[in-house]
Amino acid sequence: MKLFRIPMRGSVLLWAILTQLLLCRNGVFAGNGTKACKLGTESSSQRKVLERLEPLAHRNLSVEVTEEKEKYTYVFQLCGDAGGVPNAGVIQKTIDSQDKPTIIGSYTSTEVIGGSDWVMLLYHNGDKYDSHCNQEERKAMIMISCNKNTEAGNFEVILEDRDRLKDCFYLFELDSSAVCPPVQSQLSAGSIILIIGFCFVAVYLIGGFLYQRLIVGAKGMEQFPNYAFWVEVGNLSADGCDFVCRSKNREEAPAYRGVSADALDEEPEERDDHLLPM
């Protein structure tokens, strides 16, 4: 019996390729997930709105509903084949039936409108109605609203408006954080400067303390970085405060004019020569 061995480097390369293919299959590298959507009228503004929905790409979102004793499953995918049906953005499948899924809208005919915290996605060119709406093509409208607590919420059916002669549509709703406006920073320029200043002070104190302690071998208060300098600064600050803030003069004016303060401070010399014997 022969055993076939793959070299170590070859096996690592093989596993890397298989992992990359698997990630691409699951949509991890879905940087261009919205590129598959074809706009009816290509425009940069609509394309930017679509790019906001990038986190929702490559996901099948579904919901089950009961309509007139029939149970249906609606499946939605952003710029991808919903339920595996080619070119279908939204499909309708009858539960417990082998009938072909009905295409509600196709992502090859997309229209998108965006606001500050919402996006309206429209898929046109669905399957034609049998008897309603003058047998025009179906159309899906997906209202995606901001919800910061979920990346992709529950996909819900709001209504199917087919009691008219034309412009019938299916309306769906979805909550997602993808359409929420970016969070503005609450810090002012002054706050940022203060934070940076505190960081510098902390680095200075900690780094200086470690240097004085481990390298210089200082003990006690001398471990404080530049201790002599800060002591001098403190003394000078105290002298300046004393000079500026004190209102009382340090030296009292002499009581008599013409006599200096230095003369008053000198102790009088005792004259006891007359007590000596002659």
Short mmCIF file of C-alpha atoms in Angstrom, two decimals:
data_model
loop_
_atom_site.label_atom_id
_atom_site.label_comp_id
_atom_site.label_asym_id
_atom_site.label_seq_id
_atom_site.Cartn_x
_atom_site.Cartn_y
_atom_site.Cartn_z
CA MET A 1 0.00 0.00 0.00
CA LYS A 2 1.44 3.36 -1.04
CA LEU A 3 0.93 6.59 0.81
CA PHE A 4 0.98 9.82 -1.15
CA ARG A 5 2.40 12.75 0.77
CA ILE A 6 2.06 16.39 -0.18
CA PRO A 7 5.04 18.60 0.69
CA MET A 8 4.53 20.91 3.64
CA ARG A 9 4.75 24.13 1.64
CA GLY A 10 2.42 22.75 -1.00
CA SER A 11 -0.20 21.77 1.58
CA VAL A 12 -0.09 25.21 3.19
CA LEU A 13 -0.56 26.87 -0.19
CA LEU A 14 -3.43 24.52 -1.02
CA TRP A 15 -5.21 25.27 2.25
CA ALA A 16 -4.72 29.01 1.71
CA ILE A 17 -6.31 28.82 -1.74
CA LEU A 18 -9.24 26.75 -0.48
CA THR A 19 -9.82 29.15 2.43
CA GLN A 20 -9.77 32.17 0.12
CA LEU A 21 -12.25 30.53 -2.26
CA LEU A 22 -14.54 29.69 0.66
CA LEU A 23 -14.41 33.25 1.98
CA CYS A 24 -15.18 34.64 -1.45
CA ARG A 25 -18.09 32.20 -1.73
CA ASN A 26 -19.54 33.41 1.56
CA GLY A 27 -19.19 37.06 0.62
CA VAL A 28 -16.43 38.02 3.03
CA PHE A 29 -14.54 39.71 0.22
CA ALA A 30 -17.67 41.39 -1.06
CA GLY A 31 -16.15 44.79 -1.60
CA ASN A 32 -18.07 45.20 -4.88
CA GLY A 33 -21.34 43.59 -3.77
CA THR A 34 -23.49 46.42 -5.13
CA LYS A 35 -21.78 46.56 -8.53
CA ALA A 36 -24.08 43.82 -9.84
CA CYS A 37 -27.08 46.14 -9.60
CA LYS A 38 -27.76 47.77 -12.95
CA LEU A 39 -29.32 51.19 -12.71
CA GLY A 40 -31.94 52.24 -15.21
CA THR A 41 -30.10 55.53 -15.59
CA GLU A 42 -26.51 55.31 -14.42
CA SER A 43 -25.58 58.20 -12.13
CA SER A 44 -22.92 58.80 -9.51
CA SER A 45 -25.49 59.95 -6.94
CA GLN A 46 -27.48 56.70 -7.15
CA ARG A 47 -24.31 54.64 -7.14
CA LYS A 48 -23.19 56.36 -3.91
CA VAL A 49 -26.53 55.55 -2.30
CA LEU A 50 -26.12 51.91 -3.32
CA GLU A 51 -22.65 51.81 -1.79
CA ARG A 52 -24.20 52.72 1.56
CA LEU A 53 -26.02 49.36 1.42
CA GLU A 54 -22.80 47.36 0.98
CA PRO A 55 -23.14 45.59 4.41
CA LEU A 56 -26.41 44.02 3.19
CA ALA A 57 -24.89 42.44 0.07
CA HIS A 58 -24.88 38.63 -0.38
CA ARG A 59 -27.64 38.04 2.16
CA ASN A 60 -30.92 36.24 1.57
CA LEU A 61 -33.59 37.85 3.77
CA SER A 62 -36.95 36.10 3.84
CA VAL A 63 -40.38 36.33 5.42
CA GLU A 64 -43.44 34.07 5.42
CA VAL A 65 -46.94 35.50 5.06
CA THR A 66 -50.48 34.17 4.61
CA GLU A 67 -52.65 35.74 1.90
CA GLU A 68 -56.14 34.46 1.04
CA LYS A 69 -55.54 30.99 2.49
CA GLU A 70 -52.25 30.75 0.65
CA LYS A 71 -48.85 30.79 2.33
CA TYR A 72 -46.00 32.54 0.58
CA THR A 73 -42.34 33.08 1.22
CA TYR A 74 -40.76 36.31 0.00
CA VAL A 75 -36.99 36.32 -0.45
CA PHE A 76 -34.90 39.46 -0.94
CA GLN A 77 -31.24 39.86 -1.81
CA LEU A 78 -29.37 43.07 -2.49
CA CYS A 79 -27.83 43.02 -5.98
CA GLY A 80 -27.81 39.22 -6.00
CA ASP A 81 -29.86 36.19 -7.01
CA ALA A 82 -32.64 35.94 -4.41
CA GLY A 83 -33.27 32.30 -3.58
CA GLY A 84 -30.82 31.31 -6.32
CA VAL A 85 -33.09 32.61 -9.09
CA PRO A 86 -30.93 34.35 -11.74
CA ASN A 87 -31.32 38.17 -11.91
CA ALA A 88 -34.09 38.13 -9.30
CA GLY A 89 -33.85 40.69 -6.50
CA VAL A 90 -37.15 39.71 -4.83
CA ILE A 91 -39.10 36.50 -5.41
CA GLN A 92 -42.35 34.99 -4.17
CA LYS A 93 -42.59 31.27 -3.53
CA THR A 94 -45.73 29.35 -2.65
CA ILE A 95 -45.15 27.14 0.39
CA ASP A 96 -45.85 23.41 -0.14
CA SER A 97 -45.92 23.89 -3.89
CA GLN A 98 -43.56 22.95 -6.68
CA ASP A 99 -44.56 25.95 -8.79
CA LYS A 100 -41.85 28.12 -10.24
CA PRO A 101 -41.04 31.15 -8.02
CA THR A 102 -42.55 34.45 -9.14
CA ILE A 103 -40.03 37.22 -9.74
CA ILE A 104 -41.28 40.40 -8.05
CA GLY A 105 -38.38 42.56 -9.20
CA SER A 106 -35.02 42.22 -10.89
CA TYR A 107 -31.77 43.83 -9.77
CA THR A 108 -30.81 44.26 -13.42
CA SER A 109 -33.29 47.14 -13.46
CA THR A 110 -32.65 49.04 -10.25
CA GLU A 111 -33.60 52.48 -9.03
CA VAL A 112 -32.55 53.90 -5.68
CA ILE A 113 -33.43 57.03 -3.71
CA GLY A 114 -31.65 58.00 -0.50
CA GLY A 115 -32.19 60.33 2.43
CA SER A 116 -30.21 61.13 5.56
CA ASP A 117 -31.38 58.00 7.41
CA TRP A 118 -33.32 55.97 4.84
CA VAL A 119 -33.01 54.41 1.39
CA MET A 120 -35.77 53.43 -1.02
CA LEU A 121 -34.73 50.57 -3.32
CA LEU A 122 -36.84 49.76 -6.37
CA TYR A 123 -36.57 46.60 -8.48
CA HIS A 124 -38.38 46.71 -11.82
CA ASN A 125 -38.93 44.16 -14.62
CA GLY A 126 -40.62 41.47 -12.54
CA ASP A 127 -42.95 38.80 -13.92
CA LYS A 128 -46.18 40.09 -15.45
CA TYR A 129 -49.48 39.93 -13.61
CA ASP A 130 -51.95 37.32 -14.89
CA SER A 131 -55.07 39.49 -14.71
CA HIS A 132 -54.34 42.52 -12.55
CA CYS A 133 -52.83 45.91 -13.45
CA ASN A 134 -53.35 45.40 -17.19
CA GLN A 135 -50.85 42.55 -17.02
CA GLU A 136 -47.94 44.90 -16.47
CA GLU A 137 -44.65 43.81 -14.94
CA ARG A 138 -44.37 43.49 -11.19
CA LYS A 139 -42.30 45.95 -9.19
CA ALA A 140 -40.76 45.72 -5.71
CA MET A 141 -40.15 48.68 -3.41
CA ILE A 142 -37.96 48.06 -0.37
CA MET A 143 -37.94 50.79 2.28
CA ILE A 144 -34.73 50.51 4.32
CA SER A 145 -34.78 52.61 7.50
CA CYS A 146 -32.08 53.44 10.03
CA ASN A 147 -31.76 51.22 13.08
CA LYS A 148 -28.39 51.47 14.85
CA ASN A 149 -29.02 48.30 16.85
CA THR A 150 -29.03 45.86 13.94
CA GLU A 151 -27.13 45.45 10.68
CA ALA A 152 -30.05 43.65 9.00
CA GLY A 153 -33.39 43.51 10.79
CA ASN A 154 -36.56 41.60 9.95
CA PHE A 155 -37.67 41.69 6.32
CA GLU A 156 -41.40 42.52 6.32
CA VAL A 157 -44.17 42.72 3.73
CA ILE A 158 -46.20 45.91 4.09
CA LEU A 159 -48.67 45.61 1.21
CA GLU A 160 -49.27 44.55 -2.37
CA ASP A 161 -51.04 47.33 -4.24
CA ARG A 162 -52.56 45.68 -7.32
CA ASP A 163 -56.06 47.21 -7.31
CA ARG A 164 -55.26 49.79 -9.97
CA LEU A 165 -54.83 49.94 -13.72
CA LYS A 166 -51.08 50.60 -13.68
CA ASP A 167 -48.09 51.31 -11.45
CA CYS A 168 -48.85 48.42 -9.11
CA PHE A 169 -46.16 47.51 -6.61
CA TYR A 170 -45.12 45.39 -3.66
CA LEU A 171 -43.91 47.34 -0.63
CA PHE A 172 -41.40 45.83 1.81
CA GLU A 173 -39.67 47.20 4.86
CA LEU A 174 -36.26 46.53 6.40
CA ASP A 175 -34.29 48.09 9.27
CA SER A 176 -30.52 48.39 9.02
CA SER A 177 -27.66 50.35 10.52
CA ALA A 178 -26.12 50.63 7.04
CA VAL A 179 -28.29 53.66 6.21
CA CYS A 180 -27.71 55.48 9.49
CA PRO A 181 -25.77 58.76 9.26
CA PRO A 182 -22.20 58.67 10.55
CA VAL A 183 -21.82 59.56 14.21
CA GLN A 184 -20.36 63.02 14.66
CA SER A 185 -17.55 63.45 17.16
CA GLN A 186 -18.75 65.23 20.32
CA LEU A 187 -15.27 66.42 21.30
CA SER A 188 -14.31 70.01 20.63
CA ALA A 189 -10.86 71.15 19.54
CA GLY A 190 -10.09 72.34 23.07
CA SER A 191 -11.02 68.95 24.54
CA ILE A 192 -8.78 67.15 22.07
CA ILE A 193 -5.87 69.48 22.92
CA LEU A 194 -6.41 68.85 26.65
CA ILE A 195 -6.46 65.08 26.14
CA ILE A 196 -3.22 65.24 24.15
CA GLY A 197 -1.66 67.46 26.83
CA PHE A 198 -2.64 65.05 29.62
CA CYS A 199 -1.17 62.17 27.62
CA PHE A 200 2.14 64.02 27.23
CA VAL A 201 2.23 64.85 30.96
CA ALA A 202 1.53 61.22 31.87
CA VAL A 203 4.29 59.96 29.57
CA TYR A 204 6.69 62.57 30.98
CA LEU A 205 5.97 61.68 34.60
CA ILE A 206 5.99 57.91 34.18
CA GLY A 207 9.00 57.85 31.87
CA GLY A 208 10.94 60.32 34.02
CA PHE A 209 10.16 58.40 37.21
CA LEU A 210 11.34 55.11 35.70
CA TYR A 211 14.52 56.74 34.38
CA GLN A 212 15.36 58.36 37.73
CA ARG A 213 14.55 55.19 39.63
CA LEU A 214 16.16 52.55 37.42
CA ILE A 215 18.96 54.37 35.61
CA VAL A 216 20.03 57.17 37.96
CA GLY A 217 19.17 55.28 41.14
CA ALA A 218 17.42 58.23 42.80
CA LYS A 219 15.43 57.79 45.99
CA GLY A 220 12.58 59.67 47.60
CA MET A 221 11.47 62.94 46.04
CA GLU A 222 14.49 62.96 43.78
CA GLN A 223 12.76 60.29 41.67
CA PHE A 224 10.51 63.04 40.35
CA PRO A 225 11.80 64.04 36.88
CA ASN A 226 13.73 67.34 36.88
CA TYR A 227 13.09 67.71 40.60
CA ALA A 228 15.51 70.62 41.14
CA PHE A 229 14.02 72.58 38.25
CA TRP A 230 10.44 72.19 39.47
CA VAL A 231 11.43 73.12 43.03
CA GLU A 232 13.01 76.30 41.72
CA VAL A 233 9.93 77.01 39.62
CA GLY A 234 7.77 76.56 42.72
CA ASN A 235 9.89 78.94 44.76
CA LEU A 236 9.91 81.56 42.04
CA SER A 237 6.14 81.21 41.63
CA ALA A 238 5.64 81.67 45.37
CA ASP A 239 7.86 84.77 45.37
CA GLY A 240 5.99 86.21 42.42
CA CYS A 241 2.62 85.57 44.06
CA ASP A 242 3.88 87.14 47.29
CA PHE A 243 5.12 90.20 45.41
CA VAL A 244 1.93 90.68 43.38
CA CYS A 245 -0.76 89.73 45.85
CA ARG A 246 0.43 91.22 49.15
CA SER A 247 -0.90 94.74 49.78
CA LYS A 248 1.04 95.48 53.01
CA ASN A 249 4.61 96.74 52.72
CA ARG A 250 7.28 94.51 54.14
CA GLU A 251 9.15 97.41 55.75
CA GLU A 252 7.50 100.20 57.76
CA ALA A 253 8.43 103.76 56.92
CA PRO A 254 10.69 105.50 59.48
CA ALA A 255 8.93 107.69 62.00
CA TYR A 256 11.24 110.68 61.45
CA ARG A 257 12.38 112.20 58.23
CA GLY A 258 16.02 112.22 57.48
CA VAL A 259 16.67 108.99 59.38
CA SER A 260 17.20 105.90 57.31
CA ALA A 261 15.83 102.54 58.25
CA ASP A 262 19.33 101.11 58.43
CA ALA A 263 20.21 103.62 61.11
CA LEU A 264 17.17 102.61 63.13
CA ASP A 265 18.08 98.96 62.90
CA GLU A 266 21.58 99.53 64.32
CA GLU A 267 21.81 98.92 68.03
CA PRO A 268 23.10 101.97 69.93
CA GLU A 269 26.63 101.60 71.22
CA GLU A 270 26.74 101.68 75.00
CA ARG A 271 28.80 104.57 76.39
CA ASP A 272 30.18 103.36 79.68
CA ASP A 273 33.58 105.03 79.54
CA HIS A 274 32.69 107.30 82.50
CA LEU A 275 32.41 104.29 84.78
CA LEU A 276 36.07 103.37 84.38
CA PRO A 277 38.48 104.56 87.07
CA MET A 278 40.53 107.52 86.05
#
